mmCIF file of C-alpha atoms in Angstrom:
data_model
loop_
_atom_site.group_PDB
_atom_site.id
_atom_site.type_symbol
_atom_site.label_atom_id
_atom_site.label_comp_id
_atom_site.label_asym_id
_atom_site.label_seq_id
_atom_site.Cartn_x
_atom_site.Cartn_y
_atom_site.Cartn_z
ATOM 1 C CA MET A 95 77.152 26.439 37.546
ATOM 2 C CA SER A 96 78.538 24.713 34.468
ATOM 3 C CA VAL A 97 77.062 25.921 31.183
ATOM 4 C CA LYS A 98 76.761 22.226 30.274
ATOM 5 C CA LEU A 99 73.785 22.026 32.630
ATOM 6 C CA TYR A 100 72.064 24.952 30.932
ATOM 7 C CA GLN A 101 72.754 23.351 27.554
ATOM 8 C CA SER A 102 71.247 20.103 28.792
ATOM 9 C CA LEU A 103 68.062 21.973 29.731
ATOM 10 C CA ILE A 104 67.943 23.748 26.354
ATOM 11 C CA ASN A 105 68.354 20.431 24.530
ATOM 12 C CA GLN A 106 65.370 18.990 26.397
ATOM 13 C CA VAL A 107 63.148 21.941 25.482
ATOM 14 C CA LYS A 108 64.132 22.565 21.851
ATOM 15 C CA GLY A 109 61.692 19.963 20.577
ATOM 16 C CA ILE A 110 58.868 22.191 21.851
ATOM 17 C CA ILE A 111 60.047 25.617 20.642
ATOM 18 C CA ASP A 112 60.592 26.055 16.902
ATOM 19 C CA ASP A 113 62.582 29.296 16.998
ATOM 20 C CA GLU A 114 66.199 29.611 18.088
ATOM 21 C CA PHE A 115 66.422 30.305 21.826
ATOM 22 C CA GLY A 116 68.900 30.191 24.656
ATOM 23 C CA ILE A 117 70.521 31.774 27.694
ATOM 24 C CA MET A 118 73.100 34.572 27.722
ATOM 25 C CA ASP A 119 74.771 36.908 30.225
ATOM 26 C CA ASP A 120 74.456 40.698 30.554
ATOM 27 C CA THR A 121 77.200 41.260 27.947
ATOM 28 C CA GLY A 122 75.364 39.146 25.365
ATOM 29 C CA LEU A 123 77.702 36.147 25.635
ATOM 30 C CA ILE A 124 75.595 33.112 24.754
ATOM 31 C CA TRP A 125 76.061 30.333 27.343
ATOM 32 C CA ALA A 126 73.618 27.823 25.874
ATOM 33 C CA CYS A 127 71.519 27.799 22.727
ATOM 34 C CA SER A 128 69.218 25.526 20.747
ATOM 35 C CA ASN A 129 71.633 26.210 17.888
ATOM 36 C CA GLU A 130 74.807 25.002 19.587
ATOM 37 C CA LYS A 131 76.989 26.685 16.955
ATOM 38 C CA ALA A 132 75.937 30.010 18.505
ATOM 39 C CA ASN A 133 77.426 29.109 21.902
ATOM 40 C CA GLY A 134 80.250 31.480 22.778
ATOM 41 C CA GLN A 135 79.054 34.128 20.327
ATOM 42 C CA ASN A 136 77.656 37.521 21.337
ATOM 43 C CA ASN A 137 74.143 38.841 20.900
ATOM 44 C CA PRO A 138 74.571 42.491 19.768
ATOM 45 C CA LEU A 139 71.259 43.534 21.356
ATOM 46 C CA ALA A 140 72.432 42.891 24.938
ATOM 47 C CA ALA A 141 73.204 46.546 25.687
ATOM 48 C CA GLU A 142 69.695 47.633 24.637
ATOM 49 C CA VAL A 143 68.146 44.829 26.685
ATOM 50 C CA MET A 144 70.036 45.973 29.773
ATOM 51 C CA LYS A 145 68.865 49.584 29.266
ATOM 52 C CA ALA A 146 65.210 48.521 29.226
ATOM 53 C CA LYS A 147 63.384 48.983 32.547
ATOM 54 C CA GLU A 148 61.033 46.032 32.125
ATOM 55 C CA PRO A 149 62.299 42.444 32.631
ATOM 56 C CA PHE A 150 60.548 41.293 29.415
ATOM 57 C CA VAL A 151 61.343 43.204 26.244
ATOM 58 C CA VAL A 152 61.080 42.707 22.469
ATOM 59 C CA ILE A 153 63.822 44.308 20.362
ATOM 60 C CA ASP A 154 64.379 43.914 16.605
ATOM 61 C CA GLY A 155 62.187 40.830 16.399
ATOM 62 C CA GLN A 156 63.792 39.064 19.373
ATOM 63 C CA SER A 157 62.227 38.447 22.797
ATOM 64 C CA PHE A 158 64.267 38.755 25.994
ATOM 65 C CA LEU A 159 63.564 38.040 29.672
ATOM 66 C CA LYS A 160 65.968 39.294 32.319
ATOM 67 C CA VAL A 161 66.049 36.925 35.301
ATOM 68 C CA TYR A 162 66.957 38.257 38.738
ATOM 69 C CA ILE A 163 67.629 36.517 42.058
ATOM 70 C CA LYS A 164 67.735 38.807 45.101
ATOM 71 C CA SER A 165 67.951 41.868 42.830
ATOM 72 C CA LYS A 166 70.991 40.440 41.053
ATOM 73 C CA LEU A 167 70.837 39.555 37.350
ATOM 74 C CA GLU A 168 71.509 35.849 36.882
ATOM 75 C CA PHE A 169 71.047 35.549 33.117
ATOM 76 C CA ILE A 170 68.937 36.642 30.156
ATOM 77 C CA ALA A 171 66.714 34.136 28.354
ATOM 78 C CA PHE A 172 66.018 34.898 24.691
ATOM 79 C CA ILE A 173 64.020 33.693 21.689
ATOM 80 C CA LYS A 174 64.716 34.908 18.178
ATOM 81 C CA SER A 175 61.085 35.784 17.418
ATOM 82 C CA GLN A 176 58.416 38.161 18.726
ATOM 83 C CA ASP A 177 55.556 35.697 19.135
ATOM 84 C CA LYS A 178 53.091 36.616 21.895
ATOM 85 C CA GLU A 179 53.653 33.207 23.528
ATOM 86 C CA ASN A 180 57.354 33.924 24.017
ATOM 87 C CA TYR A 181 56.944 35.389 27.509
ATOM 88 C CA LYS A 182 55.449 32.084 28.689
ATOM 89 C CA TYR A 183 58.212 30.074 27.039
ATOM 90 C CA LEU A 184 60.955 32.280 28.463
ATOM 91 C CA SER A 185 59.384 32.163 31.928
ATOM 92 C CA LEU A 186 59.273 28.359 31.884
ATOM 93 C CA ILE A 187 62.873 28.137 30.651
ATOM 94 C CA SER A 188 63.971 30.575 33.354
ATOM 95 C CA ILE A 189 62.149 28.781 36.177
ATOM 96 C CA ASN A 190 63.700 25.457 35.189
ATOM 97 C CA ALA A 191 67.147 27.009 34.814
ATOM 98 C CA ILE A 192 66.921 28.589 38.287
ATOM 99 C CA ASN A 193 65.730 25.323 39.843
ATOM 100 C CA LEU A 194 68.579 23.494 38.141
ATOM 101 C CA LYS A 195 71.055 26.091 39.369
ATOM 102 C CA ASN A 196 69.757 25.906 42.950
ATOM 103 C CA TYR A 197 69.859 22.113 42.932
ATOM 104 C CA TYR A 198 73.459 21.919 41.781
ATOM 105 C CA GLU A 199 74.597 24.726 44.061
ATOM 106 C CA GLU A 200 73.087 22.873 47.009
ATOM 107 C CA LYS A 201 74.766 19.704 45.787
ATOM 108 C CA TYR A 202 78.071 21.578 45.547
ATOM 109 C CA ASP A 203 77.590 22.948 49.071
ATOM 110 C CA LYS A 204 76.970 19.426 50.343
ATOM 111 C CA LEU A 205 80.140 18.139 48.697
ATOM 112 C CA ASN A 206 82.190 20.980 50.173
ATOM 113 C CA PHE A 207 80.678 20.299 53.583
ATOM 114 C CA LEU A 208 81.416 16.561 53.439
ATOM 115 C CA LYS A 209 84.923 17.228 52.148
ATOM 116 C CA GLY A 210 85.403 19.588 55.083
ATOM 117 C CA ILE A 211 84.421 16.799 57.477
ATOM 118 C CA ILE A 212 86.867 14.236 56.088
ATOM 119 C CA MET A 213 89.655 16.828 55.913
ATOM 120 C CA ASP A 214 89.009 17.947 59.537
ATOM 121 C CA ASN A 215 88.228 21.489 58.387
ATOM 122 C CA ILE A 216 84.901 21.722 60.240
ATOM 123 C CA LEU A 217 84.542 21.896 64.005
ATOM 124 C CA PRO A 218 82.691 18.829 65.384
ATOM 125 C CA GLY A 219 80.197 21.099 67.147
ATOM 126 C CA ASP A 220 79.193 22.720 63.833
ATOM 127 C CA ILE A 221 78.611 19.518 61.880
ATOM 128 C CA THR A 222 75.107 18.612 63.101
ATOM 129 C CA LEU A 223 73.691 22.114 62.580
ATOM 130 C CA ARG A 224 75.247 22.516 59.127
ATOM 131 C CA ALA A 225 74.000 19.069 58.079
ATOM 132 C CA LYS A 226 70.487 20.108 59.059
ATOM 133 C CA GLU A 227 70.765 23.309 57.007
ATOM 134 C CA LEU A 228 71.838 21.272 53.965
ATOM 135 C CA HIS A 229 69.071 18.692 54.494
ATOM 136 C CA LEU A 230 71.578 15.896 55.056
ATOM 137 C CA ALA A 231 70.323 13.009 57.185
ATOM 138 C CA ASN A 232 72.306 12.851 60.405
ATOM 139 C CA ASN A 233 71.712 9.366 61.792
ATOM 140 C CA VAL A 234 71.926 7.008 58.816
ATOM 141 C CA LYS A 235 74.503 4.333 58.124
ATOM 142 C CA ARG A 236 77.303 5.357 55.794
ATOM 143 C CA VAL A 237 80.661 3.957 54.743
ATOM 144 C CA VAL A 238 83.596 5.633 53.020
ATOM 145 C CA PHE A 239 85.424 4.150 50.030
ATOM 146 C CA LEU A 240 88.760 5.709 49.054
ATOM 147 C CA ILE A 241 89.582 4.964 45.405
ATOM 148 C CA ASN A 242 93.207 5.338 44.369
ATOM 149 C CA THR A 243 93.929 5.339 40.620
ATOM 150 C CA GLU A 244 96.782 6.089 38.288
ATOM 151 C CA LYS A 245 96.819 9.551 36.746
ATOM 152 C CA SER A 246 95.004 9.705 33.418
ATOM 153 C CA LYS A 247 94.342 12.632 31.078
ATOM 154 C CA ASP A 248 91.447 10.946 29.310
ATOM 155 C CA ILE A 249 89.595 9.164 32.120
ATOM 156 C CA TYR A 250 87.807 11.000 34.929
ATOM 157 C CA THR A 251 87.371 8.535 37.772
ATOM 158 C CA HIS A 252 84.754 10.594 39.599
ATOM 159 C CA GLU A 253 82.459 10.618 36.546
ATOM 160 C CA ILE A 254 82.611 6.820 36.342
ATOM 161 C CA ILE A 255 81.853 6.489 40.066
ATOM 162 C CA GLU A 256 78.986 8.993 39.818
ATOM 163 C CA GLY A 257 77.567 6.918 36.976
ATOM 164 C CA LEU A 258 77.651 3.823 39.193
ATOM 165 C CA PHE A 259 75.951 5.540 42.127
ATOM 166 C CA PRO A 260 73.577 8.167 40.700
ATOM 167 C CA SER A 261 71.591 8.782 43.912
ATOM 168 C CA LYS A 262 72.520 12.465 44.278
ATOM 169 C CA ASN A 263 70.978 12.919 47.730
ATOM 170 C CA LYS A 264 72.330 9.766 49.366
ATOM 171 C CA ASP A 265 75.689 8.962 47.759
ATOM 172 C CA PHE A 266 78.414 11.550 47.312
ATOM 173 C CA VAL A 267 81.557 11.471 45.176
ATOM 174 C CA ILE A 268 84.376 13.824 46.190
ATOM 175 C CA VAL A 269 87.545 14.444 44.174
ATOM 176 C CA LEU A 270 90.594 14.893 46.416
ATOM 177 C CA ASP A 271 93.272 15.061 43.707
ATOM 178 C CA ASP A 272 94.264 13.463 40.385
ATOM 179 C CA GLU A 273 94.737 10.056 42.013
ATOM 180 C CA ASN A 274 92.244 9.896 44.888
ATOM 181 C CA THR A 275 88.449 9.928 44.831
ATOM 182 C CA VAL A 276 86.111 9.421 47.789
ATOM 183 C CA LEU A 277 82.711 7.732 47.682
ATOM 184 C CA ILE A 278 80.481 8.287 50.723
ATOM 185 C CA LYS A 279 77.826 5.578 50.380
ATOM 186 C CA GLU A 280 74.600 5.460 52.345
ATOM 187 C CA LEU A 281 73.568 1.959 53.441
ATOM 188 C CA LYS A 282 70.306 0.376 54.502
ATOM 189 C CA GLN A 283 69.807 -0.020 58.237
ATOM 190 C CA ASP A 284 69.818 -3.819 57.868
ATOM 191 C CA PHE A 285 72.817 -3.994 55.502
ATOM 192 C CA GLU A 286 75.126 -7.017 55.343
ATOM 193 C CA GLN A 287 78.930 -6.765 55.304
ATOM 194 C CA LYS A 288 79.111 -8.663 52.016
ATOM 195 C CA GLU A 289 77.233 -5.786 50.350
ATOM 196 C CA ILE A 290 80.188 -3.487 51.079
ATOM 197 C CA SER A 291 82.632 -5.967 49.536
ATOM 198 C CA LYS A 292 80.349 -6.229 46.504
ATOM 199 C CA ILE A 293 80.326 -2.434 46.052
ATOM 200 C CA ALA A 294 84.139 -2.307 46.215
ATOM 201 C CA LYS A 295 84.375 -5.081 43.607
ATOM 202 C CA ILE A 296 81.928 -3.278 41.308
ATOM 203 C CA ILE A 297 84.118 -0.154 41.496
ATOM 204 C CA ILE A 298 87.288 -2.127 40.693
ATOM 205 C CA ASP A 299 85.674 -4.067 37.834
ATOM 206 C CA THR A 300 84.087 -0.977 36.268
ATOM 207 C CA LEU A 301 87.312 1.028 36.360
ATOM 208 C CA SER A 302 89.204 -1.980 35.021
ATOM 209 C CA SER A 303 86.804 -2.148 32.065
ATOM 210 C CA GLU A 304 87.859 1.448 31.326
ATOM 211 C CA LEU A 305 91.529 0.342 31.538
ATOM 212 C CA VAL A 306 92.033 2.180 34.824
ATOM 213 C CA LYS A 307 94.104 0.414 37.474
ATOM 214 C CA ALA A 308 92.611 1.064 40.883
ATOM 215 C CA LYS A 309 92.783 0.113 44.531
ATOM 216 C CA VAL A 310 90.008 0.663 47.038
ATOM 217 C CA GLY A 311 90.289 1.272 50.765
ATOM 218 C CA VAL A 312 87.155 0.671 52.836
ATOM 219 C CA GLY A 313 86.452 2.286 56.210
ATOM 220 C CA THR A 314 84.091 1.034 58.897
ATOM 221 C CA VAL A 315 80.358 1.720 58.791
ATOM 222 C CA VAL A 316 79.318 4.763 60.832
ATOM 223 C CA ASP A 317 75.818 5.806 61.873
ATOM 224 C CA ASN A 318 76.412 9.508 62.505
ATOM 225 C CA ILE A 319 77.503 12.098 59.972
ATOM 226 C CA LYS A 320 80.118 13.380 62.444
ATOM 227 C CA ASP A 321 81.963 10.054 62.138
ATOM 228 C CA ILE A 322 82.407 10.155 58.354
ATOM 229 C CA GLY A 323 85.886 11.591 58.910
ATOM 230 C CA ARG A 324 86.851 8.539 60.956
ATOM 231 C CA SER A 325 85.601 6.160 58.262
ATOM 232 C CA TYR A 326 87.665 8.089 55.690
ATOM 233 C CA LYS A 327 90.840 7.878 57.796
ATOM 234 C CA GLU A 328 90.259 4.142 58.217
ATOM 235 C CA ALA A 329 89.880 3.722 54.443
ATOM 236 C CA GLU A 330 93.108 5.688 53.999
ATOM 237 C CA MET A 331 94.863 3.502 56.579
ATOM 238 C CA ALA A 332 93.536 0.347 54.905
ATOM 239 C CA LEU A 333 95.078 1.417 51.580
ATOM 240 C CA LEU A 334 98.382 2.255 53.255
ATOM 241 C CA ILE A 335 98.689 -0.978 55.244
ATOM 242 C CA GLY A 336 97.414 -3.067 52.339
ATOM 243 C CA GLY A 337 100.017 -1.482 50.073
ATOM 244 C CA ILE A 338 102.782 -2.515 52.473
ATOM 245 C CA PHE A 339 101.822 -6.102 53.210
ATOM 246 C CA ASP A 340 99.847 -7.186 50.129
ATOM 247 C CA ASP A 341 100.516 -4.815 47.250
ATOM 248 C CA ASP A 342 98.668 -6.998 44.728
ATOM 249 C CA LYS A 343 95.397 -6.804 46.652
ATOM 250 C CA GLN A 344 92.899 -4.449 44.998
ATOM 251 C CA VAL A 345 90.445 -4.049 47.892
ATOM 252 C CA ASN A 346 91.633 -3.422 51.440
ATOM 253 C CA ASP A 347 89.009 -3.365 54.179
ATOM 254 C CA TYR A 348 89.929 -1.749 57.494
ATOM 255 C CA ASN A 349 88.072 -4.561 59.266
ATOM 256 C CA LYS A 350 90.191 -7.219 57.548
ATOM 257 C CA LEU A 351 93.782 -6.000 57.832
ATOM 258 C CA GLY A 352 94.828 -8.944 59.991
ATOM 259 C CA ILE A 353 98.318 -9.114 61.419
ATOM 260 C CA GLY A 354 99.454 -6.280 59.140
ATOM 261 C CA ARG A 355 97.555 -3.800 61.330
ATOM 262 C CA LEU A 356 99.395 -5.083 64.432
ATOM 263 C CA ILE A 357 102.845 -4.938 62.847
ATOM 264 C CA TYR A 358 102.215 -1.449 61.456
ATOM 265 C CA GLN A 359 101.649 -0.160 64.985
ATOM 266 C CA LEU A 360 104.930 -1.593 66.313
ATOM 267 C CA PRO A 361 107.986 0.650 66.738
ATOM 268 C CA THR A 362 110.585 0.046 64.021
ATOM 269 C CA THR A 363 113.250 -0.526 66.695
ATOM 270 C CA SER A 364 111.260 -3.479 68.085
ATOM 271 C CA CYS A 365 110.806 -4.869 64.571
ATOM 272 C CA THR A 366 114.543 -4.625 63.866
ATOM 273 C CA LEU A 367 115.342 -6.391 67.151
ATOM 274 C CA PHE A 368 112.892 -9.162 66.240
ATOM 275 C CA LEU A 369 114.492 -9.742 62.831
ATOM 276 C CA ASN A 370 117.986 -9.792 64.332
ATOM 277 C CA GLU A 371 116.749 -12.301 66.880
ATOM 278 C CA VAL A 372 115.167 -14.620 64.323
ATOM 279 C CA PHE A 373 117.746 -14.547 61.532
ATOM 280 C CA LYS A 374 121.488 -14.729 61.499
ATOM 281 C CA GLU A 375 123.028 -11.703 59.823
ATOM 282 C CA GLY A 376 122.434 -11.784 56.070
ATOM 283 C CA SER A 377 120.568 -15.112 56.138
ATOM 284 C CA PHE A 378 117.191 -13.689 55.099
ATOM 285 C CA GLU A 379 118.746 -11.568 52.344
ATOM 286 C CA SER A 380 120.535 -14.639 50.962
ATOM 287 C CA LEU A 381 117.217 -16.261 49.979
ATOM 288 C CA ASP A 382 116.765 -15.771 46.231
ATOM 289 C CA GLN A 383 113.527 -14.969 44.402
ATOM 290 C CA GLU A 384 112.813 -18.599 43.498
ATOM 291 C CA THR A 385 113.208 -19.658 47.132
ATOM 292 C CA MET A 386 110.890 -16.878 48.348
ATOM 293 C CA PHE A 387 108.290 -17.897 45.749
ATOM 294 C CA THR A 388 108.540 -21.491 46.983
ATOM 295 C CA ILE A 389 108.015 -20.338 50.576
ATOM 296 C CA GLN A 390 105.014 -18.235 49.565
ATOM 297 C CA LYS A 391 103.386 -21.200 47.801
ATOM 298 C CA PHE A 392 104.145 -23.453 50.775
ATOM 299 C CA PHE A 393 102.312 -21.047 53.082
ATOM 300 C CA GLU A 394 99.401 -20.660 50.652
ATOM 301 C CA ASN A 395 98.938 -24.438 50.734
ATOM 302 C CA ASN A 396 98.965 -24.629 54.534
ATOM 303 C CA LEU A 397 102.419 -26.284 54.741
ATOM 304 C CA ASN A 398 101.246 -29.177 52.555
ATOM 305 C CA VAL A 399 104.324 -30.575 50.788
ATOM 306 C CA SER A 400 102.447 -32.678 48.227
ATOM 307 C CA GLU A 401 100.058 -29.916 47.115
ATOM 308 C CA THR A 402 102.825 -27.304 46.964
ATOM 309 C CA SER A 403 105.082 -29.506 44.820
ATOM 310 C CA ARG A 404 102.137 -30.201 42.503
ATOM 311 C CA GLN A 405 101.419 -26.482 42.026
ATOM 312 C CA LEU A 406 105.113 -25.718 41.482
ATOM 313 C CA TYR A 407 105.386 -28.583 38.956
ATOM 314 C CA ILE A 408 108.350 -30.079 40.820
ATOM 315 C CA HIS A 409 109.012 -33.457 42.400
ATOM 316 C CA ARG A 410 108.142 -33.819 46.069
ATOM 317 C CA ASN A 411 111.767 -34.601 46.893
ATOM 318 C CA THR A 412 112.876 -31.385 45.158
ATOM 319 C CA LEU A 413 110.615 -29.376 47.450
ATOM 320 C CA VAL A 414 111.893 -31.262 50.505
ATOM 321 C CA TYR A 415 115.449 -30.444 49.408
ATOM 322 C CA ARG A 416 114.557 -26.753 49.124
ATOM 323 C CA LEU A 417 112.951 -26.745 52.566
ATOM 324 C CA ASP A 418 116.042 -28.425 54.021
ATOM 325 C CA LYS A 419 118.190 -25.753 52.395
ATOM 326 C CA ILE A 420 116.008 -22.991 53.880
ATOM 327 C CA GLN A 421 116.348 -24.601 57.309
ATOM 328 C CA LYS A 422 120.107 -24.734 56.944
ATOM 329 C CA VAL A 423 120.319 -21.047 55.978
ATOM 330 C CA THR A 424 117.763 -19.602 58.438
ATOM 331 C CA GLY A 425 117.625 -22.170 61.205
ATOM 332 C CA LEU A 426 113.848 -22.491 60.744
ATOM 333 C CA ASP A 427 112.092 -25.661 59.591
ATOM 334 C CA LEU A 428 109.020 -24.415 57.760
ATOM 335 C CA ARG A 429 107.383 -27.832 58.040
ATOM 336 C CA MET A 430 107.061 -27.153 61.759
ATOM 337 C CA PHE A 431 104.075 -24.966 62.635
ATOM 338 C CA ASP A 432 105.884 -22.755 65.177
ATOM 339 C CA ASP A 433 108.828 -22.116 62.854
ATOM 340 C CA ALA A 434 106.453 -21.385 59.969
ATOM 341 C CA ILE A 435 104.617 -18.766 62.059
ATOM 342 C CA ILE A 436 107.892 -17.094 63.045
ATOM 343 C CA PHE A 437 109.039 -16.973 59.416
ATOM 344 C CA LYS A 438 105.671 -15.658 58.172
ATOM 345 C CA VAL A 439 105.667 -12.850 60.735
ATOM 346 C CA ALA A 440 109.311 -12.090 59.939
ATOM 347 C CA MET A 441 108.441 -11.711 56.238
ATOM 348 C CA LEU A 442 105.748 -9.178 57.094
ATOM 349 C CA VAL A 443 108.031 -7.311 59.491
ATOM 350 C CA LYS A 444 110.688 -7.118 56.759
ATOM 351 C CA LYS A 445 108.126 -5.662 54.332
ATOM 352 C CA TYR A 446 107.140 -3.086 56.935
ATOM 353 C CA LEU A 447 110.733 -2.035 57.602
ATOM 354 C CA ASP A 448 111.480 -1.826 53.878
ATOM 355 C CA SER A 449 108.422 0.390 53.352
ATOM 356 C CA ASP A 450 109.461 2.590 56.264
ATOM 357 C CA LYS A 451 112.840 3.172 54.612
ATOM 358 C CA ARG A 452 111.070 3.925 51.332
ATOM 359 C CA PHE A 453 109.000 6.718 52.860
ATOM 360 C CA MET A 454 111.815 8.251 54.916
#
């Protein structure tokens, strides 16, 4: 367990005990102390303490209590005085330290278990029994958020997420690597879908306030702990597909991938045949960036010429001229609904094929 946790306990107690006190190991190395400057130093009396048969011993004006779990020494609590009340103080410090240790070890075991589920490292038949041993509810609603961030030396994403969702027994934050963090969030039985979107937005906004660029993939809600792995894979897929078809989108929900999900599942050979069928050779590539931006705006405004020209700050006739030019190059009149659909799908197919080449 991190010595930071022991130090946190010591800091809470030092207002009660006047003398210097702390926790050290069997060599005398001080892990945590009311005088934090002493941390990392050695208590020279450790060897004598270890020789003593009794757990509680007073040596050279200092009181020591050796703490054992299953006959194994865990640590030595000490107070730099020989007051008769010291045994009580040391016992209370030790009990709290052990409880703290047990709590965080159980928490660590839970995180390892849940990580094993999402990484497919635990046999499905073992999940229910192990969950029971760890006191994890089996049949509650949960959803997985996969948070992808840029690498940062100064910002620890998991600490920010843990701060947002401090319920240690219901919500779990798992670090996969420097760029990916998983949040397994427990939901109420009568949850609404908009609550999930709200959680994803809170994550994005909070990380953004810390100057961390992030994207969030959201899996489907599952009601059995065995299905957490599926929700994770869906969140992973949502990030992947979202990155291909709408790279600017910060939150990608597996339930809202739209036509991108369909195209992603198509064989690349079929996609290539479709593009060759729709466009004459080189016609799509001949469309410059300004033309593609015009097309994008035209689609965003539901093929409305007047509204698109207004948003582009151009005359209506200028937009009509551009659309005529696109029709001449591609053979598709984007003012016609059927042609617009074909072009829109073709744009997405092209993005998919380009991404496939990128990952080859």
